[in-house]
Coordinates of C-alpha atoms in Angstrom, one line a residue:
X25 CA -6.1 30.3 -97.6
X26 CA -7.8 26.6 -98.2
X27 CA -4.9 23.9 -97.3
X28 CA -4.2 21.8 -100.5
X29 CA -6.0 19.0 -101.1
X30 CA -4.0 16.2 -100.8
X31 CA -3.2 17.2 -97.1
X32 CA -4.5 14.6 -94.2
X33 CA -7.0 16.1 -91.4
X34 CA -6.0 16.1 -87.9
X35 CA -7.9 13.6 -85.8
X36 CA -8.7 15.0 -82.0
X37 CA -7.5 13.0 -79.3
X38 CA -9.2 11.8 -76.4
X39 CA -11.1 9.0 -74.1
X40 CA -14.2 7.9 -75.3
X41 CA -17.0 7.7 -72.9
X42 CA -16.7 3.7 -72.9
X43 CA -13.4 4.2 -72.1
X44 CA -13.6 6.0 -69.4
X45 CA -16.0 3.8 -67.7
X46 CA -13.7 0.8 -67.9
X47 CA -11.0 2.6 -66.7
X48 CA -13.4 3.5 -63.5
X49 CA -14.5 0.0 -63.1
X50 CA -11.1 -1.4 -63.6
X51 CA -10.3 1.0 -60.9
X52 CA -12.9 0.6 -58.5
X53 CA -12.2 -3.4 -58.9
X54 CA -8.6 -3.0 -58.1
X55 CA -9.2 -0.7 -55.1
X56 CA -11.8 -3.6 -53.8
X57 CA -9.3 -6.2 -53.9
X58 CA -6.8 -3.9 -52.4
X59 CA -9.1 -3.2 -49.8
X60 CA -9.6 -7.1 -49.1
X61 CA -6.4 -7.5 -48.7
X62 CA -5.6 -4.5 -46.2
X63 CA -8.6 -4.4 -44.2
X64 CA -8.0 -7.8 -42.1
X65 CA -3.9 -6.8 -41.0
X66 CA -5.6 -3.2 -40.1
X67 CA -8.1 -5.0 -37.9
X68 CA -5.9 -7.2 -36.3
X69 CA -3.5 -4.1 -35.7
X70 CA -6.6 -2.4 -34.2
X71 CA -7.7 -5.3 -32.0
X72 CA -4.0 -5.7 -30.9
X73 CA -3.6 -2.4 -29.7
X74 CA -6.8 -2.6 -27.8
X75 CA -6.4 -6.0 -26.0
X76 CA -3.0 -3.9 -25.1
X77 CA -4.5 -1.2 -23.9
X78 CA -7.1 -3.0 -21.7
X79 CA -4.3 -4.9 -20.3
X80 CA -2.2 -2.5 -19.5
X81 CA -5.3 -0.6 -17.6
X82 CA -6.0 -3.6 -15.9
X83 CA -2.5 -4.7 -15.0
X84 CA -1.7 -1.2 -13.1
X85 CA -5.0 -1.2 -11.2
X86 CA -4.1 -4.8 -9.7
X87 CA -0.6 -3.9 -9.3
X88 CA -1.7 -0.6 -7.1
X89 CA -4.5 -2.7 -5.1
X90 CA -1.4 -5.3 -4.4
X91 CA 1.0 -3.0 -3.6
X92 CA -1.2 -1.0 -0.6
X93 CA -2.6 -4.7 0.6
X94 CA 0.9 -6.0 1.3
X95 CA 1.0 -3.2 3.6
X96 CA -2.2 -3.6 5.5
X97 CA -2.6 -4.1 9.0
X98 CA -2.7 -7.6 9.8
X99 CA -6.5 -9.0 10.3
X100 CA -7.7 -5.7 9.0
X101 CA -8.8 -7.1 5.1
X102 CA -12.4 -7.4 4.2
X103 CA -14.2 -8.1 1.7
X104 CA -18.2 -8.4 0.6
X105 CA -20.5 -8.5 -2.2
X106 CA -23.3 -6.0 -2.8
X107 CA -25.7 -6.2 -5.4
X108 CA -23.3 -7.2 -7.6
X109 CA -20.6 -4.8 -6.4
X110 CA -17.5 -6.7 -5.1
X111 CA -15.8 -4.4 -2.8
X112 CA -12.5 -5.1 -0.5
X113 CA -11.7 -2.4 2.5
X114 CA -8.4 -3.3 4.6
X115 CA -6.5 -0.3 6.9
X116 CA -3.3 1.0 5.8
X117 CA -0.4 1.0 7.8
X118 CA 2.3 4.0 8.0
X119 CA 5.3 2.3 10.4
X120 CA 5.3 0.0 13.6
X121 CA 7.5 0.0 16.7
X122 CA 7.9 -1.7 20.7
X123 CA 6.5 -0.1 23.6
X124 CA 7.8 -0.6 26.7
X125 CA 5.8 -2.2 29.0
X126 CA 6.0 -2.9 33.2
X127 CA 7.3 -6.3 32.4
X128 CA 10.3 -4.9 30.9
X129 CA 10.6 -1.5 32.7
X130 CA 14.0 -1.3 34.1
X131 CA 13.8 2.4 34.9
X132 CA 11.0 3.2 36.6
X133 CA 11.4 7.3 35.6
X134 CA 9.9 6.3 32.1
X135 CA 6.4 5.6 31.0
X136 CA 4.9 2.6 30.1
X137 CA 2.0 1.8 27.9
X138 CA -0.6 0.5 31.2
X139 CA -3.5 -1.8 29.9
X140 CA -5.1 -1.6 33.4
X141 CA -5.1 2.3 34.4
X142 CA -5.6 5.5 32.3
X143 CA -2.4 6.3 31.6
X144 CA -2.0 7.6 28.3
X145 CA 1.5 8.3 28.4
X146 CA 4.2 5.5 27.3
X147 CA 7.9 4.8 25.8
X148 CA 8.7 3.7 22.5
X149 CA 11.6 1.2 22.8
X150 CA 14.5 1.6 20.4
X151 CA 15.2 4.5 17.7
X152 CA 11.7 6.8 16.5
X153 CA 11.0 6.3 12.9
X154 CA 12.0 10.3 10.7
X155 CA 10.8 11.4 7.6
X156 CA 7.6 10.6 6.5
X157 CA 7.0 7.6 8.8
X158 CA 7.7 9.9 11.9
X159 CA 4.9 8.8 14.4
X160 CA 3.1 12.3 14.5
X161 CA 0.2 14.4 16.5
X162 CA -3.1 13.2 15.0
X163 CA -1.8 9.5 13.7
X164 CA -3.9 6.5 15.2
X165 CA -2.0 3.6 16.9
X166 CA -3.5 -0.1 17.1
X167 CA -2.1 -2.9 19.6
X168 CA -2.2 -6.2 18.7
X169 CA -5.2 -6.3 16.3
X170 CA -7.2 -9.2 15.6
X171 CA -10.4 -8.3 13.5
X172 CA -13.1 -7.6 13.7
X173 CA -15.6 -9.8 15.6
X174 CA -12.7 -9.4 18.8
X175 CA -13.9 -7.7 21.8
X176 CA -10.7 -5.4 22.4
X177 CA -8.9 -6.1 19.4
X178 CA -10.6 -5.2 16.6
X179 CA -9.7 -1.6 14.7
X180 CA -12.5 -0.8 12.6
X181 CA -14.2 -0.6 16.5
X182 CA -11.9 1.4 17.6
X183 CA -11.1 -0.8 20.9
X184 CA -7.7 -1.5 20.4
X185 CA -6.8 2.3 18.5
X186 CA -5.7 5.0 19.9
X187 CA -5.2 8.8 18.8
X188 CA -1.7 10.2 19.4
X189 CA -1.8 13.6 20.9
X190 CA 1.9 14.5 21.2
X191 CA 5.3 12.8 20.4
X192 CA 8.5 14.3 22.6
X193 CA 11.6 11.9 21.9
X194 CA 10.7 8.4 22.5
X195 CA 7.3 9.4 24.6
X196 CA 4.3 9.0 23.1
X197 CA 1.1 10.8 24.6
X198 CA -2.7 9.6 23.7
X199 CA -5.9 11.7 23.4
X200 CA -6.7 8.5 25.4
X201 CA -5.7 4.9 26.5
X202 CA -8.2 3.3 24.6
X203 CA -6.2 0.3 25.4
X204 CA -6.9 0.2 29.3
X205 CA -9.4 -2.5 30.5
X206 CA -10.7 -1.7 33.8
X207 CA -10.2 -4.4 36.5
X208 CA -14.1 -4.9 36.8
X209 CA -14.6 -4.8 33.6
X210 CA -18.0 -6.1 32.1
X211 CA -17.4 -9.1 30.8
X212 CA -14.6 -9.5 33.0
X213 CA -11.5 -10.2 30.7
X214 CA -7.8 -9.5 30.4
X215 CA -5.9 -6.7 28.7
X216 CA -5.7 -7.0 25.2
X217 CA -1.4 -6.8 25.1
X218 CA 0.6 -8.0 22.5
X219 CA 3.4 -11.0 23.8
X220 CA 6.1 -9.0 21.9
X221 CA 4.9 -5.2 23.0
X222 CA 4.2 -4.4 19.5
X223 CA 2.4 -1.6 18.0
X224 CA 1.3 0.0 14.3
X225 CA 1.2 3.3 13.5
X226 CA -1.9 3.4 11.0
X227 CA -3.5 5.6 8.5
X228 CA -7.5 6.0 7.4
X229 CA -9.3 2.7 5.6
X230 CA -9.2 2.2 2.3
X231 CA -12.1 0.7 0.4
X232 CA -12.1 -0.3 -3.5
X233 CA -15.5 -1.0 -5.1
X234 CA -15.8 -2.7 -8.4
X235 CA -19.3 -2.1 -10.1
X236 CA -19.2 -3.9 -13.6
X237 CA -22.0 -4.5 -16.2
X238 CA -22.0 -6.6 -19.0
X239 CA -21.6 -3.5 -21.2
X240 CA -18.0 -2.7 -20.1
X241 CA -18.8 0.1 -19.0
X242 CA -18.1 -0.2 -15.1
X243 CA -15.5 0.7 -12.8
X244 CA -12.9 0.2 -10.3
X245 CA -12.8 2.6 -7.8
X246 CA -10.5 3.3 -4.7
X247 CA -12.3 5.5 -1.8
X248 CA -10.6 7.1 1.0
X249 CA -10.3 9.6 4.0
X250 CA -14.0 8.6 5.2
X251 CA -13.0 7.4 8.3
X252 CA -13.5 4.3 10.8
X253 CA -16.8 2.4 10.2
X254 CA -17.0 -1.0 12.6
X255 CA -19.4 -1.9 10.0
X256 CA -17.7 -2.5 6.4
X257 CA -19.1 0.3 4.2
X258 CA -21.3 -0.5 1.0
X259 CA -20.7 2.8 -0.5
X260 CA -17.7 4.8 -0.8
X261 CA -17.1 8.3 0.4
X262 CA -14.8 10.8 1.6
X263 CA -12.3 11.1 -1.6
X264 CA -12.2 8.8 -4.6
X265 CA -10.2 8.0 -7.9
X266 CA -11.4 5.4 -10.9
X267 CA -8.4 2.8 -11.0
X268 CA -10.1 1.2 -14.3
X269 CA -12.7 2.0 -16.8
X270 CA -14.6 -0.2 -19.5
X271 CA -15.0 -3.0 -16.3
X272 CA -17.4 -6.3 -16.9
X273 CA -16.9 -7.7 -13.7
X274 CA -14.7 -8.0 -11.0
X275 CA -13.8 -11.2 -8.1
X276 CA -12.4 -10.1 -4.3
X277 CA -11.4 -13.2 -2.5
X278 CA -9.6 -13.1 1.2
X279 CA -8.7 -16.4 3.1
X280 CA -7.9 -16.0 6.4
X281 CA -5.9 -18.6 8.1
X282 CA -5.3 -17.8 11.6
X283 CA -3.4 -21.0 12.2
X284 CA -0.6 -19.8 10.9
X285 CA -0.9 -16.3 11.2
X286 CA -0.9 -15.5 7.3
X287 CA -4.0 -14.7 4.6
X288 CA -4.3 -15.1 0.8
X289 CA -6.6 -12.5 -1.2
X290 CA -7.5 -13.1 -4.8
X291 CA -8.1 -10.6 -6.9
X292 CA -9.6 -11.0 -10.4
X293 CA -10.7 -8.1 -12.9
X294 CA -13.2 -8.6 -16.1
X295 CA -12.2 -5.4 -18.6
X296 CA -14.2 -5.5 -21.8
X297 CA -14.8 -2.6 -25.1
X298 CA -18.0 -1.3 -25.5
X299 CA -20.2 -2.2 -28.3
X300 CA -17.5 -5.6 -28.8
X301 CA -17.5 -9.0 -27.0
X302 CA -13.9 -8.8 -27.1
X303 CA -12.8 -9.4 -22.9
X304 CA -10.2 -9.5 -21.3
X305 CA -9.1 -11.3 -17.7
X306 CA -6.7 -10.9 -15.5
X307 CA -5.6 -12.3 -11.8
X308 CA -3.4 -11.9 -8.9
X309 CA -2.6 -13.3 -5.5
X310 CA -1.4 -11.8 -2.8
X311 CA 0.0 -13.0 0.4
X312 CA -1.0 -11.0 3.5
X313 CA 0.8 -11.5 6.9
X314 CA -1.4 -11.8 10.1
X315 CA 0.9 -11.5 12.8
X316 CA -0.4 -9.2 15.4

C-alpha cells in the first residue's frame, strides 16, 4: 500500500565524507598540541629519574670504596694510572693488638715476639679479640708497616708479615718469624719493632680499577683474594664484582704525609648514559691514618 501523498520522506542520517575529515583533522590537531604540551614534563620526569639513578649508583660505589679505605693498614694505599685505567690497591685490616716484647717481659715463662732470633712463638698482651675478629690459623700479621719502598717494613714484600700457624690463649705461633733480622745482616740494620709493640692482624689486598670511555660504558670494579704482589698489579684477578656501570671516567688521588702520620685519598667518579651527553660527577675525601 503507496503512503499518501502528502506524507514527508525520511531523510537518512549520517557524516558526510567532509565531515569526517575535519573531525580527523580537528582531532589530529588537538592531539598535536596536547602532545606539545606533555612531551617536555615527560622528559624532564625521564631525565630526573636517570640523573637519580646514576647518582645513586655512583654514591654507593664511593661510599663502599670509603668505607673499606678507612680501615686499611696504615702506609698500605696505592694508587697508579694505566692506560687510562685509574686503579687504587690498599690491604685490609681485620683487628690489631700488643705483643709483648723483652723490654716489657716481666715473666720470663711467656714468649715474646724476638726480632733478632727465630723464634716464632710470642704473647699477645691484654684480652684476644672473639667473634669474627678472633686472630685465627692462616691470618697474616704485619709489624709496624711503613710502605712500600722500606727494607723490613713494607707488606706487599712480605718483610714485615707473618703467617699465623696456631693461636692457644694469648700465644700466637708463626709459620715463621718473618720479622727476625739476623745480627749480621746484609745491610747491617736494626729490627724493624714498633715503639708501642703493636701489631695488625690483616686480610688479602684489595684492588679497584676504573676503566671508563667516553661512551659510558665503563666500569668500576673491586678485585680480590689474588694475593700479595710487591709490585702494584695492573690487572685484577682472583675474584671480582662491578661496583658501577655506564662509567666515563674516574680520578684516584692518595697524599701521603708522613710528617704527621696521616694521608688524604680523593676519589672522583665520571658516570654518564649511553647514546646522551647527559654526565654526572661525583667526589669524596677520605682521611686515612698512618700510624704504624
Amino acid at each position: 500500500m503507496r503512503p499518501p501523498a502528502n506524507t514527508p520522506a525520511r531523510r537518512q542520517r549520517g557524516f558526510t565524507l567532509v565531515e569526517a575529515i575535519m573531525v580527523m583533522v580537528i582531532t589530529g590537531v588537538l592531539a598535536g598540541i596536547l602532545v606539545l604540551f606533555i612531551r617536555q614534563p615527560v622528559q624532564n620526569y625521564m631525565d630526573a629519574s636517570g640523573r637519580a639513578e646514576m647518582s645513586d649508583q655512583a654514591d654507593l660505589a664511593l661510599r663502599r670504596m670509603a668505607r673499606e679505605l678507612r680501615g686499611a693498614l696504615p702506609n698500605s694505599v696505592r694508587e697508579q694510572v694505566v692506560g687510562g685505567a685509574s686503579l687504587i690497591e690498599f690491604i685490609p685490616t681485620k683487628i690489631g693488638g700488643r705483643y709483648l716484647s723483652i723490654e716489657d717481659n716481666a715473666n720470663a715463662a711467656l714468649p715474646v715476639l724476638d726480632f733478632q732470633t727465630v723464634a716464632n712463638t710470642f704473647t699477645v698482651d691484654g684480652a684476644m679479640p672473639v667473634g669474627v675478629s678472633a686472630i685465627v690459623a692462616g691470618d697474616d700479621m704485619v709489624v709496624y708497616n711503613l710502605g712500600s719502598g722500606y727494607l723490613d717494613a713494607d707488606a706487599y714484600a712480605g718483610s714485615n708479615r707473618a703467617r699465623v700457624l696456631a693461636v692457644a690463649g694469648n700465644t700466637v705461633t708463626l709459620l715463621a718469624n718473618t720479622f727476625s733480622v739476623p745480627a749480621l745482616a746484609t745491610p747491617a740494620r736494626l729490627p724493624n719493632t714498633s715503639p708501642s709493640q703493636r701489631f695488625q692482624v690483616v686480610q688479602q689486598p684489595v684492588l679497584f680499577v676504573c676503566q671508563g670511555n667516553a661512551a659510558a660504558t665503563g666500569t668500576l670494579t673491586r678485585f680480590w683474594n689474588y694475593g700479595f704482589q710487591a709490585a702494584m698489579p695492573v690487572a685484577g684477578a682472583g675474584q671480582s664484582a662491578v661496583l658501577a656501570r655506564n662509567v666515563v671516567s674516574c680520578t684516584f688521588r692518595y697524599t701521603n704525609q708522613p710528617n704527621v702520620h696521616t694521608g688524604l685519598i680523593g676519589l672522583t667518579i665520571v658516570l654518564g648514559r649511553p647514546n646522551s651527553t647527559e654526565r654526572i660527577t661525583l667526589a669524596h675525601q677520605i682521611h686515612v691514618e698512618n700510624t704504624p
